[in-house]
GROMACS .gro file of C-alpha atoms in nm:
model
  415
    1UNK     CA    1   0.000   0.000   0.000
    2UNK     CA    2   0.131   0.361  -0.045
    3UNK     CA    3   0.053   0.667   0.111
    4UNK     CA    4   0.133   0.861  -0.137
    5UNK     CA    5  -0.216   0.832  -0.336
    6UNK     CA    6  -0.361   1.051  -0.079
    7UNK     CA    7  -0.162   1.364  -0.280
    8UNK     CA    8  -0.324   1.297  -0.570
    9UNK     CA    9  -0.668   1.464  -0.704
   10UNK     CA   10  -0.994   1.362  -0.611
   11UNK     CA   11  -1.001   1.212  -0.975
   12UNK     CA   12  -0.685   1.083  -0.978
   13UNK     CA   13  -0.828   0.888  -0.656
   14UNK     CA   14  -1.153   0.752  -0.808
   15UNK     CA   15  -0.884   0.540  -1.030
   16UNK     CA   16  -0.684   0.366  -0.796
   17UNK     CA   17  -0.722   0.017  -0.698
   18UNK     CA   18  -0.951  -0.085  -0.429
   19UNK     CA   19  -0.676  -0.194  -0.201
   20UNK     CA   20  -0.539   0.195  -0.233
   21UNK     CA   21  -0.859   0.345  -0.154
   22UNK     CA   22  -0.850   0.151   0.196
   23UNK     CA   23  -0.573   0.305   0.341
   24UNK     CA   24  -0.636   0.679   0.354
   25UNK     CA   25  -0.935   0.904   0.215
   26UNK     CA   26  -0.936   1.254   0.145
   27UNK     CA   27  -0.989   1.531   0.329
   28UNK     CA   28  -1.099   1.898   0.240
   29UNK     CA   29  -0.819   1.990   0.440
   30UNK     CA   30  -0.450   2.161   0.291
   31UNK     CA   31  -0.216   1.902   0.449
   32UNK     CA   32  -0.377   1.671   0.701
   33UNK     CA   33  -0.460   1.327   0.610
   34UNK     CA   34  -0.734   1.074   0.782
   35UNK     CA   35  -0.631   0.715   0.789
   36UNK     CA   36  -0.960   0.497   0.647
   37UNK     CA   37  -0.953   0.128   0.863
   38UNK     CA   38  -1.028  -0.122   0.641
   39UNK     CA   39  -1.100  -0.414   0.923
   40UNK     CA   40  -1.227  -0.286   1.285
   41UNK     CA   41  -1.045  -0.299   1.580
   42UNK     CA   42  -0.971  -0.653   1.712
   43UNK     CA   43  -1.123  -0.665   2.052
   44UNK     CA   44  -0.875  -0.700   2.325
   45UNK     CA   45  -0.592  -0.475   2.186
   46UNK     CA   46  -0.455  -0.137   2.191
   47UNK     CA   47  -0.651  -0.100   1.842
   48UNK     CA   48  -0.920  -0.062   2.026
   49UNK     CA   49  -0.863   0.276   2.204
   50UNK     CA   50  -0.713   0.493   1.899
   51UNK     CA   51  -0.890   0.816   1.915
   52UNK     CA   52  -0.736   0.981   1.637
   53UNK     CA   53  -0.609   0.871   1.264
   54UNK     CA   54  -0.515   1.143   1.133
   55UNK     CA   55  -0.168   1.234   0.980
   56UNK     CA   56   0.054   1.491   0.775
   57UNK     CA   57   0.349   1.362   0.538
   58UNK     CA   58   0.649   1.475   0.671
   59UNK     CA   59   0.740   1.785   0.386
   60UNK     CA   60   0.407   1.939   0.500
   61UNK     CA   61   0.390   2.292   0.559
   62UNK     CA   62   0.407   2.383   0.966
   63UNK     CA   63   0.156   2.694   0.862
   64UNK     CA   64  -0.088   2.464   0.657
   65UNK     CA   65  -0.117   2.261   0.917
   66UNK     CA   66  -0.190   2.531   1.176
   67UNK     CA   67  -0.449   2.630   0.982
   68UNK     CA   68  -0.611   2.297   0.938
   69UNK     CA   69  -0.607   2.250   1.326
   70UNK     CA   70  -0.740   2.595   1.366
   71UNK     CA   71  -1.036   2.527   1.112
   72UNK     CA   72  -1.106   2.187   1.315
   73UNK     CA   73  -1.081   2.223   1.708
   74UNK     CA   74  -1.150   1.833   1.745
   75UNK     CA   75  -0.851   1.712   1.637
   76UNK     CA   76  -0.585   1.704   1.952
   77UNK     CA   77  -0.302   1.485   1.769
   78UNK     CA   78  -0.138   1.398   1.446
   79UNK     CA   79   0.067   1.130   1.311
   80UNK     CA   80   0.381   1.231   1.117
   81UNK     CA   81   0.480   0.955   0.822
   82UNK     CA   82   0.715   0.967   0.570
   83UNK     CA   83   0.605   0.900   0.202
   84UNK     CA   84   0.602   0.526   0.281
   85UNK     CA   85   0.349   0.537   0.554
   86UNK     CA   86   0.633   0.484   0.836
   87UNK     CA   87   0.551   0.686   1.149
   88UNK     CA   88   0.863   0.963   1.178
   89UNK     CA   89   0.719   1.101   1.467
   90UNK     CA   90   0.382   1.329   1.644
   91UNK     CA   91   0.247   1.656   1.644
   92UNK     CA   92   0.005   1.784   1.977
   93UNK     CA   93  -0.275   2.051   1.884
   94UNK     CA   94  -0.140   2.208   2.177
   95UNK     CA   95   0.218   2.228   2.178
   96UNK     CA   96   0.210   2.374   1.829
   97UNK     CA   97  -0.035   2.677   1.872
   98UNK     CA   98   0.182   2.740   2.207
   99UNK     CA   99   0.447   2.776   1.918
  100UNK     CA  100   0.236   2.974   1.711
  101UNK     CA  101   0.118   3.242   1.990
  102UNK     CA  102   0.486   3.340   2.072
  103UNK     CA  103   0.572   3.657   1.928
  104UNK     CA  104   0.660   3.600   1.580
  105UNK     CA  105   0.612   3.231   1.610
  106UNK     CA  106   0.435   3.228   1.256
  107UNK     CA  107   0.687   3.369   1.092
  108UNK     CA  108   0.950   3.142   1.268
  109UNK     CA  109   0.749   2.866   1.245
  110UNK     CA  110   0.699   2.952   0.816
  111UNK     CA  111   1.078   2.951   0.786
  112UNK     CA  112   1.107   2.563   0.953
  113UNK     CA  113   1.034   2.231   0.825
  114UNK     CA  114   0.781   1.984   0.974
  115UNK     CA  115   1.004   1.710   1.116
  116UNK     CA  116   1.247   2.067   1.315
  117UNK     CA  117   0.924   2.024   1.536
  118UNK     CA  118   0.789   1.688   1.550
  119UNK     CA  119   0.788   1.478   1.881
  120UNK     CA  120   1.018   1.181   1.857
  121UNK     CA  121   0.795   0.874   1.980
  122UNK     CA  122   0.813   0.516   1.994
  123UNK     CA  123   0.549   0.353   1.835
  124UNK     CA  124   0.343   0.072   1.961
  125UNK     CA  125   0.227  -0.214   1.790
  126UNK     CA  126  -0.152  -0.216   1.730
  127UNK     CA  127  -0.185  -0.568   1.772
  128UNK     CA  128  -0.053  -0.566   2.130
  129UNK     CA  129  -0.278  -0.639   2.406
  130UNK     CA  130  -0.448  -0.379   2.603
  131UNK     CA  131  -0.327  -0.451   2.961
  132UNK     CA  132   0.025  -0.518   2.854
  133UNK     CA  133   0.033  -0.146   2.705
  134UNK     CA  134  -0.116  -0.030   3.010
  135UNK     CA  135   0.117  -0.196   3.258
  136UNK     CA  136   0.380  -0.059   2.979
  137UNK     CA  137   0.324   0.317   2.930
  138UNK     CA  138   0.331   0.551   3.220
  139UNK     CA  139   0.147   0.861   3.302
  140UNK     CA  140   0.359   1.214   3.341
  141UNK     CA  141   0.174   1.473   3.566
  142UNK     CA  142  -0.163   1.557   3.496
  143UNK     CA  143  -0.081   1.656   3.118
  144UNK     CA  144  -0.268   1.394   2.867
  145UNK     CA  145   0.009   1.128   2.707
  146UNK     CA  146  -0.061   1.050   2.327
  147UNK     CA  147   0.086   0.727   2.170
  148UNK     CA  148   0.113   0.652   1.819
  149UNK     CA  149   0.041   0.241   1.665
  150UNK     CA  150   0.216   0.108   1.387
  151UNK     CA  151   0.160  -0.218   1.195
  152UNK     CA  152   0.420  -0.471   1.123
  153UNK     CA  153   0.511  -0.324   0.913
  154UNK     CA  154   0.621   0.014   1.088
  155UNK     CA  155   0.293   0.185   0.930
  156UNK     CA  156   0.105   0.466   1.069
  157UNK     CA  157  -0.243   0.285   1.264
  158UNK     CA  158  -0.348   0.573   1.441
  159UNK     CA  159  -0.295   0.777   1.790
  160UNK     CA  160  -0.443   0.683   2.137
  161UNK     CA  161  -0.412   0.896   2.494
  162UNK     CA  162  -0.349   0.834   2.791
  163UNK     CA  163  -0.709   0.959   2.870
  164UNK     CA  164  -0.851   0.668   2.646
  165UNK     CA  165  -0.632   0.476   2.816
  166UNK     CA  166  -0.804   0.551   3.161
  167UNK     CA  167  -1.147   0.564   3.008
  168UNK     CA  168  -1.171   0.258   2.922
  169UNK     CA  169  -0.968   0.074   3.185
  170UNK     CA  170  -1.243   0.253   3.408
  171UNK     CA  171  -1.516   0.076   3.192
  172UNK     CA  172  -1.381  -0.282   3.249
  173UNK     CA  173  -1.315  -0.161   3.618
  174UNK     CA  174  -1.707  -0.041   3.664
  175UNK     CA  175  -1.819  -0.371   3.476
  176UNK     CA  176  -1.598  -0.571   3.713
  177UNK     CA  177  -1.748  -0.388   3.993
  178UNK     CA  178  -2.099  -0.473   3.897
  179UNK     CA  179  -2.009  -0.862   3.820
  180UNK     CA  180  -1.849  -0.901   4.152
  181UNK     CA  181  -2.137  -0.658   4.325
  182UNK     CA  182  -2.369  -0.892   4.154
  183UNK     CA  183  -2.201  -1.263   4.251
  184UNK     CA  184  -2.161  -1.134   4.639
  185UNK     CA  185  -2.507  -1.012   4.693
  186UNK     CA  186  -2.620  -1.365   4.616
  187UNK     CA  187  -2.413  -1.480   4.879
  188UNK     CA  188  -2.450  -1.182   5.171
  189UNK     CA  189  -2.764  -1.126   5.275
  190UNK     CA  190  -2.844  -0.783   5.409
  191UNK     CA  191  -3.097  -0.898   5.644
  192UNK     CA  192  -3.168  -1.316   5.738
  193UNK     CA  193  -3.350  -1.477   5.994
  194UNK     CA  194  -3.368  -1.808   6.090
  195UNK     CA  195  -3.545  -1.981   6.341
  196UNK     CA  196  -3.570  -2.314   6.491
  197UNK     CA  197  -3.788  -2.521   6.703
  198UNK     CA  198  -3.517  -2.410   7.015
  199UNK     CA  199  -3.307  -2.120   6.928
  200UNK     CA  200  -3.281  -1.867   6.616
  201UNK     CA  201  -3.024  -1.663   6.497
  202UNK     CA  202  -3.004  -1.364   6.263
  203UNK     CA  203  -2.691  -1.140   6.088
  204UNK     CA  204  -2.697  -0.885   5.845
  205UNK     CA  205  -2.459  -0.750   5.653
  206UNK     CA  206  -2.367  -0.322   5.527
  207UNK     CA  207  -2.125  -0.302   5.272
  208UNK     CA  208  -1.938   0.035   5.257
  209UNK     CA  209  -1.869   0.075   4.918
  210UNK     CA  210  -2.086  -0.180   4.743
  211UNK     CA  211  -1.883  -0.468   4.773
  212UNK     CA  212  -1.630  -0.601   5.075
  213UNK     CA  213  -1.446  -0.858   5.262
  214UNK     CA  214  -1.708  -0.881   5.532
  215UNK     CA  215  -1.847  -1.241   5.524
  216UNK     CA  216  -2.105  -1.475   5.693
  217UNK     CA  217  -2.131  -1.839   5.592
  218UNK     CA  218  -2.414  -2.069   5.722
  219UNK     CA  219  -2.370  -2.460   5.685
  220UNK     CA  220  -2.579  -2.739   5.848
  221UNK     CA  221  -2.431  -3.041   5.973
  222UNK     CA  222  -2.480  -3.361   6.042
  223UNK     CA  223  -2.641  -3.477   6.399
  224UNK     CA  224  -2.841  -3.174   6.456
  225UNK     CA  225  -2.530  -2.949   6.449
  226UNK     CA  226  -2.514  -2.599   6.229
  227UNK     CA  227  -2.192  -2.390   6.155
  228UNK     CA  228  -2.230  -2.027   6.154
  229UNK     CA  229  -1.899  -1.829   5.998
  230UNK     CA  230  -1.823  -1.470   6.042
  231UNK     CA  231  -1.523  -1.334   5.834
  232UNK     CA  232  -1.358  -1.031   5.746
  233UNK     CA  233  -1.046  -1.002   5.445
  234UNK     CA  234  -0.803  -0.772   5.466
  235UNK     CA  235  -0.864  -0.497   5.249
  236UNK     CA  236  -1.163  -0.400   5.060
  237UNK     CA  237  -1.324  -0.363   4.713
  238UNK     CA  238  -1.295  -0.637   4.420
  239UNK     CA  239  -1.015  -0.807   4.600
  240UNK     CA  240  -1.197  -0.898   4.903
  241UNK     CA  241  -1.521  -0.960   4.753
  242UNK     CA  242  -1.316  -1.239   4.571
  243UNK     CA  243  -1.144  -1.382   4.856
  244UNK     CA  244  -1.509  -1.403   5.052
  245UNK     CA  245  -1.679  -1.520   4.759
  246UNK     CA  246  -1.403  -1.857   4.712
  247UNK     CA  247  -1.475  -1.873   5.131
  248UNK     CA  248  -1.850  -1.889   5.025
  249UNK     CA  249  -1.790  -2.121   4.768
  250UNK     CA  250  -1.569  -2.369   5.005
  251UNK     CA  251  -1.763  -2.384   5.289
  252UNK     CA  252  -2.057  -2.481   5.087
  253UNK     CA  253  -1.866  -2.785   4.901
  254UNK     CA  254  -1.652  -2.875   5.191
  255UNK     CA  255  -1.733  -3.243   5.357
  256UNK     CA  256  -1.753  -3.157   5.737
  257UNK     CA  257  -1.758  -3.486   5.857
  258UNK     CA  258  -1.391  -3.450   5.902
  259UNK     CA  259  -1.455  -3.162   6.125
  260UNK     CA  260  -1.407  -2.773   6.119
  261UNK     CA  261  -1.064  -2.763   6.232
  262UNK     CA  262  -1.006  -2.957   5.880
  263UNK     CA  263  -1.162  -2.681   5.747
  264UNK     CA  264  -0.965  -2.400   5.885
  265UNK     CA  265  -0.648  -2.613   5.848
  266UNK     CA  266  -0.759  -2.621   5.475
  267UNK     CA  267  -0.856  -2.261   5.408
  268UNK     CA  268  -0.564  -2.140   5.586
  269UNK     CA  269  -0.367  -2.352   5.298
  270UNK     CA  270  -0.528  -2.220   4.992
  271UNK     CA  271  -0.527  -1.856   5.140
  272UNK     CA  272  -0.111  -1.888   5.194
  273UNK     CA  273  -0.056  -2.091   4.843
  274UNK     CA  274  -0.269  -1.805   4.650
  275UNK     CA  275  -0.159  -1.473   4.813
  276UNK     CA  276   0.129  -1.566   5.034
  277UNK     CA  277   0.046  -1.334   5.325
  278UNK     CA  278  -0.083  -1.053   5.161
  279UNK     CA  279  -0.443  -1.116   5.200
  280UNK     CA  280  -0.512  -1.267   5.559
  281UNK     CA  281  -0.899  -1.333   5.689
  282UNK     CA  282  -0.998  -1.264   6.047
  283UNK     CA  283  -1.298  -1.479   6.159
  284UNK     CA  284  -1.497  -1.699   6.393
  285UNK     CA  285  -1.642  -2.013   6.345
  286UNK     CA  286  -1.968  -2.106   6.575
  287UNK     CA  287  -2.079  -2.459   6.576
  288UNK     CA  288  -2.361  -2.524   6.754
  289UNK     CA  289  -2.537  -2.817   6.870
  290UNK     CA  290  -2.905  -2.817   6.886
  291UNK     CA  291  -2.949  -3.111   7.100
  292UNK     CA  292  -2.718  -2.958   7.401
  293UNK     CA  293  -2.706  -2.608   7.322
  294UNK     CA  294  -2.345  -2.596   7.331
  295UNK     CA  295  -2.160  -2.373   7.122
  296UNK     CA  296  -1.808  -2.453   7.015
  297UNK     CA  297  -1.607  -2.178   6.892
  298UNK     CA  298  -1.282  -2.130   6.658
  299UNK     CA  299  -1.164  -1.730   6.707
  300UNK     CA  300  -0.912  -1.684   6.393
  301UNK     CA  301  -0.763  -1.361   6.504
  302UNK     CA  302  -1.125  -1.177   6.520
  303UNK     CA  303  -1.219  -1.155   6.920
  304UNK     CA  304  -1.500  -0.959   6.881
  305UNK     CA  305  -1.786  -1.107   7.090
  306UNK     CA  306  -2.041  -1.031   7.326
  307UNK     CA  307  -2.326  -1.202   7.559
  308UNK     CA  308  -2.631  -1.090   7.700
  309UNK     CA  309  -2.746  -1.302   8.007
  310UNK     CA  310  -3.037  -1.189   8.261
  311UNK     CA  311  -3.071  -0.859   8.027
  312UNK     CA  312  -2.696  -0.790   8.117
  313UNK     CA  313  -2.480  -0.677   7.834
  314UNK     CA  314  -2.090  -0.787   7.827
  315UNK     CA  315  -1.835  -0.843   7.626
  316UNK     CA  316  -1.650  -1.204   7.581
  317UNK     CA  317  -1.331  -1.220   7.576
  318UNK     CA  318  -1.207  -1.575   7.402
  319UNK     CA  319  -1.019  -1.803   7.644
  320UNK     CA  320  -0.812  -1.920   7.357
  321UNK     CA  321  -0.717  -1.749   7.027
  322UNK     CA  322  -0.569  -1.831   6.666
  323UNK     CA  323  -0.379  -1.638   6.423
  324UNK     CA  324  -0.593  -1.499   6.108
  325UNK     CA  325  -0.609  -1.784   5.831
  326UNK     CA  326  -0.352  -1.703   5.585
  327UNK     CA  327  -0.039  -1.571   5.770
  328UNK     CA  328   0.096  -1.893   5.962
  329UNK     CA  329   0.192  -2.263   5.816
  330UNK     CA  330   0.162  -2.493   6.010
  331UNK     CA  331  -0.206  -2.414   6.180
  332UNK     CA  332  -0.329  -2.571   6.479
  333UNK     CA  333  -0.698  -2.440   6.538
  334UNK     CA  334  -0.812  -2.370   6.938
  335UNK     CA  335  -1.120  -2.408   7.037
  336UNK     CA  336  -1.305  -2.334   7.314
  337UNK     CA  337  -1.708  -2.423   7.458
  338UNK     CA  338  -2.004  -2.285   7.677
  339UNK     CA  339  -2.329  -2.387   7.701
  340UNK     CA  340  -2.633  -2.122   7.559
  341UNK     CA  341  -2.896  -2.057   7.883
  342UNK     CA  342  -3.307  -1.948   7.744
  343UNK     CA  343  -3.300  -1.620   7.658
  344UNK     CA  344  -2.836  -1.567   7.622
  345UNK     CA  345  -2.805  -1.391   7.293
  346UNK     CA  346  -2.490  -1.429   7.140
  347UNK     CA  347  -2.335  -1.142   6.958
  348UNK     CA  348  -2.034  -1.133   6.717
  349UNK     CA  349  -1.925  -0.851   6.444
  350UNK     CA  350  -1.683  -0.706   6.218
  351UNK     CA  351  -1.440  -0.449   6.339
  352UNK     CA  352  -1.663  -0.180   6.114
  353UNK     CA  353  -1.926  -0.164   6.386
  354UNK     CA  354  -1.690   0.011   6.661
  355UNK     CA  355  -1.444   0.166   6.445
  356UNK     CA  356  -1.735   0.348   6.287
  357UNK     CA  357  -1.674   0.747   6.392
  358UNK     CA  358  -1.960   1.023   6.452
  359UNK     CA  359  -1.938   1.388   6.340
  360UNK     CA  360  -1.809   1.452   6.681
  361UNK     CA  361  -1.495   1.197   6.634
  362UNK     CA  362  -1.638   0.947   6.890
  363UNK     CA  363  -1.604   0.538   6.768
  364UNK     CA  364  -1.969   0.361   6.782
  365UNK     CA  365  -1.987   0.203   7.134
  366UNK     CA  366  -2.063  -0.180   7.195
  367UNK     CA  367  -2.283  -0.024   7.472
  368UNK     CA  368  -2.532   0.116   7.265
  369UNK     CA  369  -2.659  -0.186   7.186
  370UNK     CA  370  -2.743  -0.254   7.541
  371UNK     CA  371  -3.117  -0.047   7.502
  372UNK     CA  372  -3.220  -0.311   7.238
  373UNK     CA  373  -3.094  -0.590   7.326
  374UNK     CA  374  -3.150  -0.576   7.694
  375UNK     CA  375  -3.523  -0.483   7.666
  376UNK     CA  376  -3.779  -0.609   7.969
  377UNK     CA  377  -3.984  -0.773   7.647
  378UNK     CA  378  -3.713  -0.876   7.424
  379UNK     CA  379  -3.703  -0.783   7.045
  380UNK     CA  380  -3.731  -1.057   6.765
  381UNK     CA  381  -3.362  -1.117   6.613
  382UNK     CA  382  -3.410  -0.950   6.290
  383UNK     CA  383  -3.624  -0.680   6.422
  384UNK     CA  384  -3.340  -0.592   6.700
  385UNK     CA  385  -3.111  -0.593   6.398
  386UNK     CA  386  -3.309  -0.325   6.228
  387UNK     CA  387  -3.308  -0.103   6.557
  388UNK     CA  388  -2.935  -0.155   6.577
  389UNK     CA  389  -2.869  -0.016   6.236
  390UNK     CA  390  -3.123   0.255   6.288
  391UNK     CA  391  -2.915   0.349   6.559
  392UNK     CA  392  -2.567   0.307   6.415
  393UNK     CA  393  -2.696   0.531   6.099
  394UNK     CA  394  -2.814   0.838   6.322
  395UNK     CA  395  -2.492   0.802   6.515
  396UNK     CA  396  -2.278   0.861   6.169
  397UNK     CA  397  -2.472   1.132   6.069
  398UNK     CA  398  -2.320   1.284   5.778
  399UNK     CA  399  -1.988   1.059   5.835
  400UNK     CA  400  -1.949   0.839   5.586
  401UNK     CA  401  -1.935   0.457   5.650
  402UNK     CA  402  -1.578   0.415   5.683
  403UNK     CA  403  -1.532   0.021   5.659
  404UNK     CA  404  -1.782  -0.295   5.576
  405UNK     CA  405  -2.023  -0.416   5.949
  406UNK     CA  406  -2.160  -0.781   5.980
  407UNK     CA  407  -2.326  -0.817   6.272
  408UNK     CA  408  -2.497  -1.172   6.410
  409UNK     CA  409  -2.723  -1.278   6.644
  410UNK     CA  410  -2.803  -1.612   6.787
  411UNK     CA  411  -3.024  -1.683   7.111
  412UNK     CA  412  -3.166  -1.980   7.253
  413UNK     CA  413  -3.543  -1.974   7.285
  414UNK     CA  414  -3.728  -2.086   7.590
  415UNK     CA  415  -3.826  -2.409   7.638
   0.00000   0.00000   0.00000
């Protein structure tokens, strides 16, 4: 293919082969040129962001092409090629009117060739993958970047920016978002309730941006037994809502008969082998038996319990802890047991509940949970749930909800 065809008359155009007329088209412009793509962009490369093909041959007159940027204010970068269609190097709308505005910079600029002012670039091939460009190229200040494609053959393919760049990085990123906003919300419920013929429970979940790490996994077992799981990730966003989502996804297809501490011995594995400490999970593992209302417990690293007994609110402090799953080897789950009275509610959260702030800088206090939970006629689960986030919304106020709460509830009823 050659270039040079572009230089010729409309006419002279009309006689060219068809494999000419695919390369360029013509342009009511003196000197700029507007590269025709014969094939669209192939999804999943750089292709796919150019924002600009046009381009002047490198004799072109600086002034011309002033003018035909003046007459078209759209037009933010050009290619440079030589009569061969090889790129020679890139002109910004903006640097060159800068040029032009000095004082006598037109009739400097009339006196100079083209490539005296070009920007020396190195082009990128236009069949190279997206995310290997991106992890390539590298943003300077707050000033857009342009880049210019070539084919293998070292031919002009068009100009992208650094703001396409981030456009459509942000698309993928918003579409990710929704995906993973959509997979955890059919695992994290904000509000469920569950009761039995001798106790109940309840949790509910408030994600602060949409999606988190916060986690709560329900699992029955065999001989009247049922595991509850609260977990946190390190970190938030798309990350975590990964990490709880392959928690989800093992708890549900993992055999217990072999136990929970198999479990956690397990987890803790595949949480090492895939991030190597860089993602840990706090959490505690209830498993509670029906038949002697026992509760067995396995704290990984998360401590943050409570107990109301006789309409007396306090907070339990674990006998025995563990690490968080995912920072030590060798694992060797604790436990510890006590036996669930009528009317003991068991509470355990995520660290988002009392690390939440008011206007006033004060941290959400475990105590204020005493006026609903503590009541003379005692609240249903999810209904004291309700009246707890009622109460931890008005104490926020205008403060936004700094990190993901879970919060759980399990009682045993009267018999």
């Amino acid at each position: 293919m050659d270039f040079e065809v572009i230089d010729d008359l409309l006419e002279d155009a009309k006689s060219t082969s068809s494999d000419e007329k695919q390369v360029s088209t013509v342009t009511p412009f003196r000197v700029l040129k507007k590269l025709a793509v014969p094939n669209p962009p192939s999804e999943g490369t750089v292709s796919v962001l150019v924002s600009s093909i046009w381009y002047v041959y490198n004799n072109a007159s600086i002034l011309d092409l002033v003018d035909d940027l003046t007459e078209d204010q759209s037009i933010e970068a050009v290619g440079v090629v030589n009569g061969k269609g090889e790129i020679e190097g890139l002109i910004v709308r903006d640097h060159l009117l800068q040029m032009v505005g000095k004082p006598f910079g037109r009739d400097l600029l009339g006196r100079q060739k083209l490539e005296s002012i070009l920007m020396p670039v190195a082009p990128i091939d236009y069949s190279e993958s997206v995310f290997t460009v991106a992890d390539q190229i590298e943003q300077k200040g707050r000033s857009i970047q342009y880049y210019v494609l070539k084919d293998h053959e070292g031919k002009y393919r068009g100009i992208f920016s650094s703001w396409d760049m981030m456009v459509f990085l942000s698309g993928i990123t918003k579409n990710d978002l929704s995906l993973a906003r959509k997979i955890q919300n059919s695992l994290i419920y904000d509000m469920y309730h569950q009761q039995e013929k001798d106790f109940s429970f309840a949790f509910s979940s408030q994600m602060a941006k949409g999606i988190g790490g916060d986690f709560i996994g329900v699992k029955k077992l065999p001989n009247d037994r049922i595991l509850i799981s609260l977990c946190d990730v390190s970190g938030k966003g798309i990350a975590a809502a990964l990490i709880s989502s392959t928690i989800a996804g093992m708890l549900e297809s993992f055999n217990f008969e072999e136990g929970v501490k198999s479990f956690l011995i397990l987890l803790n594995s595949f949480l090492l082998k895939t991030f190597g400490s860089e993602r840990f999970v706090t959490g505690i593992f209830f498993e509670y038996d029906a038949s002697s209302f026992s509760v067995t417990v396995y704290d990984m690293g998360h401590s943050h319990l409570a107990f109301v007994r006789n309409r007396k609110l306090s907070p339990l402090k674990p006998p025995v802890t563990n690490p968080p799953l995912g920072i030590v080897e060798q694992l060797k789950p604790n436990r510890f047991q006590f036996s669930l009275q009528p009317n003991d509610i068991l509470i355990s959260y995520s660290d988002g509940l009392i690390e939440q702030e008011s206007p006033q800088g004060t941290s959400y206090s475990l105590s204020k949970l005493k006026p609903i939970l503590c009541a003379p006629e005692p609240l249903p689960l999810n209904a004291a749930i309700v009246r707890i986030w009622e109460d931890f919304h008005s104490f926020r106020g205008h403060v936004p909800q700094a990190d993901d709460v879970t919060l759980l509830l399990l009682t045993r009823s009267l018999t």
